[in-house]
Short mmCIF file of C-alpha atoms and ligand atoms in Angstrom, two decimals:
data_model
loop_
_atom_site.label_atom_id
_atom_site.label_comp_id
_atom_site.label_asym_id
_atom_site.label_seq_id
_atom_site.Cartn_x
_atom_site.Cartn_y
_atom_site.Cartn_z
CA MET A 1 201.06 70.89 172.50
CA THR A 2 203.70 72.21 170.17
CA GLU A 3 203.87 73.05 166.51
CA SER A 4 205.09 69.53 165.62
CA THR A 5 202.38 67.71 167.74
CA VAL A 6 200.35 65.42 165.55
CA ARG A 7 196.80 66.19 166.29
CA ILE A 8 194.19 63.32 166.01
CA GLY A 9 190.52 64.46 165.64
CA LEU A 10 187.97 62.30 167.56
CA VAL A 11 184.86 63.55 165.92
CA LEU A 12 181.60 63.70 167.95
CA PRO A 13 182.55 60.82 170.59
CA ASP A 14 179.44 62.06 172.54
CA VAL A 15 177.20 60.91 169.79
CA MET A 16 179.25 58.53 167.62
CA GLY A 17 181.45 55.73 169.21
CA THR A 18 179.74 52.47 169.93
CA TYR A 19 181.78 49.28 170.65
CA GLY A 20 184.80 51.50 171.88
CA ASP A 21 185.40 53.04 168.47
CA GLY A 22 187.08 55.98 170.34
CA GLY A 23 189.94 53.52 170.79
CA ASN A 24 190.92 54.06 167.18
CA ALA A 25 192.20 57.61 168.15
CA VAL A 26 193.92 56.06 171.16
CA VAL A 27 195.70 53.52 168.94
CA LEU A 28 196.86 56.19 166.40
CA ARG A 29 198.24 58.38 169.33
CA GLN A 30 200.07 55.33 170.94
CA ARG A 31 201.60 54.15 167.63
CA LEU A 32 202.90 57.71 167.09
CA ARG A 33 204.20 58.12 170.62
CA LEU A 34 206.08 54.78 170.54
CA ARG A 35 207.90 56.17 167.56
CA GLY A 36 208.85 59.35 169.30
CA TYR A 37 206.27 61.62 167.87
CA ASP A 38 204.40 63.99 170.10
CA ALA A 39 200.77 63.27 169.47
CA GLU A 40 197.41 64.34 171.14
CA ILE A 41 193.70 63.52 170.62
CA VAL A 42 191.43 66.45 170.06
CA GLU A 43 187.89 65.75 170.95
CA ILE A 44 185.19 67.56 168.90
CA THR A 45 181.82 67.33 170.64
CA LEU A 46 178.37 68.63 169.69
CA SER A 47 179.33 71.89 171.53
CA ASP A 48 182.27 72.50 169.24
CA PRO A 49 182.55 73.67 165.61
CA VAL A 50 184.70 71.19 163.52
CA PRO A 51 188.22 72.43 162.72
CA ASP A 52 189.73 71.75 159.41
CA SER A 53 193.25 72.01 160.78
CA LEU A 54 193.85 68.62 162.43
CA ASP A 55 196.26 65.93 160.88
CA ILE A 56 193.85 62.98 160.87
CA TYR A 57 190.23 62.46 162.00
CA THR A 58 188.39 59.33 163.22
CA LEU A 59 184.51 58.88 163.56
CA GLY A 60 182.84 56.01 165.33
CA GLY A 61 179.53 54.12 164.87
CA ALA A 62 176.18 55.19 166.32
CA GLU A 63 172.52 54.28 166.60
CA ASP A 64 170.06 55.95 164.24
CA SER A 65 169.05 58.99 166.43
CA ALA A 66 172.65 59.80 167.41
CA GLN A 67 173.76 59.45 163.83
CA ARG A 68 171.30 62.11 162.73
CA LEU A 69 172.55 64.54 165.29
CA ALA A 70 176.06 63.89 164.03
CA THR A 71 175.02 64.41 160.42
CA ARG A 72 173.39 67.79 161.19
CA HIS A 73 176.47 69.03 163.16
CA LEU A 74 178.83 68.12 160.37
CA GLN A 75 176.65 69.84 157.74
CA ARG A 76 176.58 72.97 159.81
CA TYR A 77 180.31 72.99 160.58
CA PRO A 78 182.01 71.76 157.37
CA GLY A 79 185.52 71.53 158.74
CA LEU A 80 185.85 67.77 158.11
CA GLN A 81 184.88 68.23 154.47
CA GLU A 82 187.48 71.01 154.14
CA ALA A 83 190.10 68.91 155.76
CA ALA A 84 189.22 65.90 153.35
CA ALA A 85 189.31 68.15 150.38
CA LYS A 86 193.08 68.93 151.36
CA GLY A 87 193.72 65.25 151.52
CA VAL A 88 193.81 64.83 155.30
CA PRO A 89 193.14 61.14 156.08
CA VAL A 90 189.63 60.41 157.67
CA LEU A 91 188.62 56.97 159.24
CA ALA A 92 184.88 56.53 159.40
CA ILE A 93 183.46 53.41 161.23
CA CYS A 94 180.06 51.86 160.58
CA ALA A 95 177.28 54.61 160.92
CA ALA A 96 179.95 57.03 160.00
CA ILE A 97 180.05 55.64 156.51
CA GLN A 98 176.39 56.21 156.29
CA VAL A 99 176.58 59.87 157.71
CA LEU A 100 179.52 60.67 155.21
CA GLY A 101 177.46 59.29 152.27
CA GLN A 102 174.96 60.79 149.93
CA TRP A 103 172.05 59.73 151.89
CA TYR A 104 170.92 56.99 154.31
CA GLU A 105 167.60 55.59 155.31
CA THR A 106 166.86 54.96 159.02
CA SER A 107 165.26 51.83 160.39
CA ALA A 108 162.08 53.74 160.45
CA GLY A 109 162.20 54.31 156.68
CA GLU A 110 163.14 58.10 156.81
CA ARG A 111 165.70 59.36 154.21
CA VAL A 112 168.36 61.64 155.54
CA ASP A 113 170.76 63.59 153.38
CA GLY A 114 174.36 62.81 154.30
CA VAL A 115 177.57 64.88 154.26
CA GLY A 116 178.54 63.87 150.73
CA LEU A 117 182.28 62.83 151.28
CA PHE A 118 181.40 59.28 150.02
CA ASP A 119 179.56 58.33 146.80
CA VAL A 120 177.51 55.81 148.75
CA THR A 121 173.86 55.39 149.78
CA THR A 122 172.59 53.23 152.64
CA ALA A 123 169.14 51.65 153.15
CA PRO A 124 168.02 49.13 155.92
CA GLN A 125 168.15 45.43 155.04
CA VAL A 126 165.75 42.69 156.04
CA LYS A 127 168.39 41.01 158.23
CA ARG A 128 170.76 42.72 160.63
CA ALA A 129 174.54 41.88 159.84
CA ILE A 130 175.98 40.96 163.18
CA GLY A 131 179.06 39.09 164.00
CA GLU A 132 182.79 38.60 163.19
CA VAL A 133 183.97 39.74 159.74
CA THR A 134 187.19 38.81 158.03
CA THR A 135 188.25 40.37 154.69
CA THR A 136 190.99 40.64 152.14
CA PRO A 137 191.93 44.17 151.47
CA VAL A 138 191.89 45.42 147.75
CA LEU A 139 193.30 48.89 148.49
CA ASP A 140 196.78 49.39 147.36
CA GLY A 141 199.19 49.47 150.35
CA LEU A 142 197.38 46.89 152.49
CA THR A 143 198.15 43.25 152.48
CA ALA A 144 197.04 41.68 155.80
CA PRO A 145 193.47 40.37 156.20
CA LEU A 146 191.43 42.77 158.19
CA THR A 147 189.05 41.54 161.01
CA GLY A 148 186.57 43.07 163.01
CA PHE A 149 183.03 42.86 164.63
CA GLU A 150 179.98 44.25 162.73
CA ASN A 151 176.56 45.19 163.95
CA HIS A 152 174.47 47.14 161.43
CA ARG A 153 171.05 47.04 159.64
CA GLY A 154 171.95 49.43 156.89
CA GLY A 155 173.32 48.14 153.69
CA THR A 156 175.80 50.39 151.75
CA LYS A 157 175.89 50.52 147.94
CA LEU A 158 178.93 52.07 146.37
CA GLY A 159 178.52 54.58 143.65
CA GLY A 160 181.04 55.14 140.68
CA ASP A 161 183.32 57.46 142.67
CA ALA A 162 183.65 55.12 145.62
CA ALA A 163 186.00 52.22 145.65
CA PRO A 164 185.80 49.24 148.13
CA LEU A 165 188.29 48.70 150.95
CA ALA A 166 188.12 44.93 150.97
CA ARG A 167 186.48 41.74 149.83
CA VAL A 168 184.59 39.74 152.57
CA THR A 169 185.78 36.22 153.29
CA ARG A 170 183.66 35.79 156.43
CA GLY A 171 180.61 37.86 157.48
CA ILE A 172 178.44 40.33 155.65
CA GLY A 173 180.32 43.64 155.11
CA ASN A 174 178.54 46.48 153.19
CA GLY A 175 175.60 44.26 153.14
CA VAL A 176 174.12 44.61 149.56
CA GLY A 177 175.13 41.21 148.32
CA ASP A 178 178.32 42.36 146.33
CA GLY A 179 180.71 40.74 148.81
CA LEU A 180 182.45 44.08 149.41
CA GLU A 181 183.46 45.73 152.68
CA GLY A 182 184.25 49.33 153.37
CA VAL A 183 184.79 52.33 151.06
CA VAL A 184 187.57 54.47 149.90
CA GLN A 185 187.39 57.91 148.35
CA GLY A 186 190.32 60.22 148.15
CA SER A 187 191.70 60.38 151.65
CA VAL A 188 188.49 59.18 153.27
CA LEU A 189 188.29 55.53 154.34
CA GLY A 190 185.22 53.84 155.75
CA THR A 191 184.80 50.32 157.27
CA TYR A 192 182.03 48.46 159.08
CA LEU A 193 184.55 46.97 161.41
CA HIS A 194 184.44 47.69 165.06
CA GLY A 195 186.93 46.33 167.41
CA PRO A 196 188.18 48.98 167.64
CA ALA A 197 189.38 48.44 164.19
CA LEU A 198 192.79 49.82 164.47
CA ALA A 199 193.74 47.73 167.60
CA ARG A 200 192.77 44.75 165.55
CA ASN A 201 194.45 45.89 162.32
CA PRO A 202 197.72 47.66 162.97
CA GLU A 203 198.57 47.67 159.22
CA LEU A 204 195.54 49.81 158.60
CA ALA A 205 196.53 52.17 161.57
CA ASP A 206 200.04 52.76 160.07
CA PHE A 207 198.59 53.14 156.51
CA LEU A 208 196.54 56.06 157.94
CA LEU A 209 199.49 57.37 159.92
CA CYS A 210 201.75 57.41 156.86
CA ARG A 211 199.20 59.53 154.99
CA ALA A 212 198.81 61.81 157.95
CA LEU A 213 202.54 62.36 158.32
CA GLY A 214 203.33 62.48 154.54
CA VAL A 215 205.72 59.64 154.78
CA THR A 216 205.91 56.45 152.72
CA GLU A 217 206.74 54.12 155.70
CA LEU A 218 207.09 54.06 159.46
CA PRO A 219 209.63 51.90 161.57
CA PRO A 220 208.02 48.66 162.48
CA LEU A 221 206.81 48.28 166.21
CA ASP A 222 207.49 44.98 168.08
CA LEU A 223 204.17 44.49 170.00
CA PRO A 224 203.63 40.84 170.74
CA GLU A 225 200.20 41.44 172.49
CA VAL A 226 198.91 43.06 169.29
CA GLU A 227 200.23 40.14 167.22
CA GLN A 228 198.52 37.65 169.49
CA LEU A 229 195.28 39.57 169.29
CA ARG A 230 195.54 39.32 165.50
CA ARG A 231 196.20 35.60 165.56
CA GLU A 232 193.36 35.05 167.98
CA ARG A 233 190.89 37.01 165.85
CA LEU A 234 191.93 35.37 162.65
CA ARG A 235 191.39 31.94 164.22
CA ALA A 236 188.08 32.81 165.98
N1 LIG B 1 172.54 52.67 162.87
C1 LIG B 1 173.38 52.10 161.84
C2 LIG B 1 172.83 50.78 161.27
O1 LIG B 1 172.27 49.93 161.86
C3 LIG B 1 174.78 51.91 162.31
C4 LIG B 1 175.02 51.02 163.53
C5 LIG B 1 176.46 51.00 163.99
O2 LIG B 1 177.25 52.07 163.80
N2 LIG B 1 176.83 49.95 164.64
O3 LIG B 1 173.10 50.48 160.04
#
């Protein structure tokens, strides 16, 4: 690793990373390498403090008990919060939205204090949200429909400081009946989309990379298999 290596933090893959969410870090690394950047994934496990010095961070989904362990670790080592305060991009998938929120309630009805990066709260809903999701982004800088697979019982309500990522056109999304999907607050972006989300939504991957690199655009990549996956998922 050199000074100029772009360092991608894969946060707590030992407890958070259902449905291959760790693939988001691999997609970021590959899209950087194809453009000539040096890029590495730094895995931060429950045995490590969380560094604040990385260029971008990703966190995956998790079941309730794993989610609790992650919450406690992130509160004990606040490197992620310090990085976010500096404007470093963070991608949070599914349970990670809940962990980074104000509080969430587990399926057993226990309320757990979150990390507080998102002004959101999450409570279990009567019906589990499961299946394919398609959305129209509302975040400036994104134009292509987003697709993914959701599987969560928690429904997430946005507070005044949190903005939605997208509007749902198919599926459930945040799950509190407002038709919204995901959350954006400062440099931290959350979505319920598994997939992994960045393999299925390359525009979102490049959006995050531009923020990590401090550039306004990146040269396009000609990846026919990625385009084919997108077409298939939009038709599915
Ligand atoms: N345990 C959380 C819920 O059901 C998150 C699940 C997930 O990350 N897929 O809401």
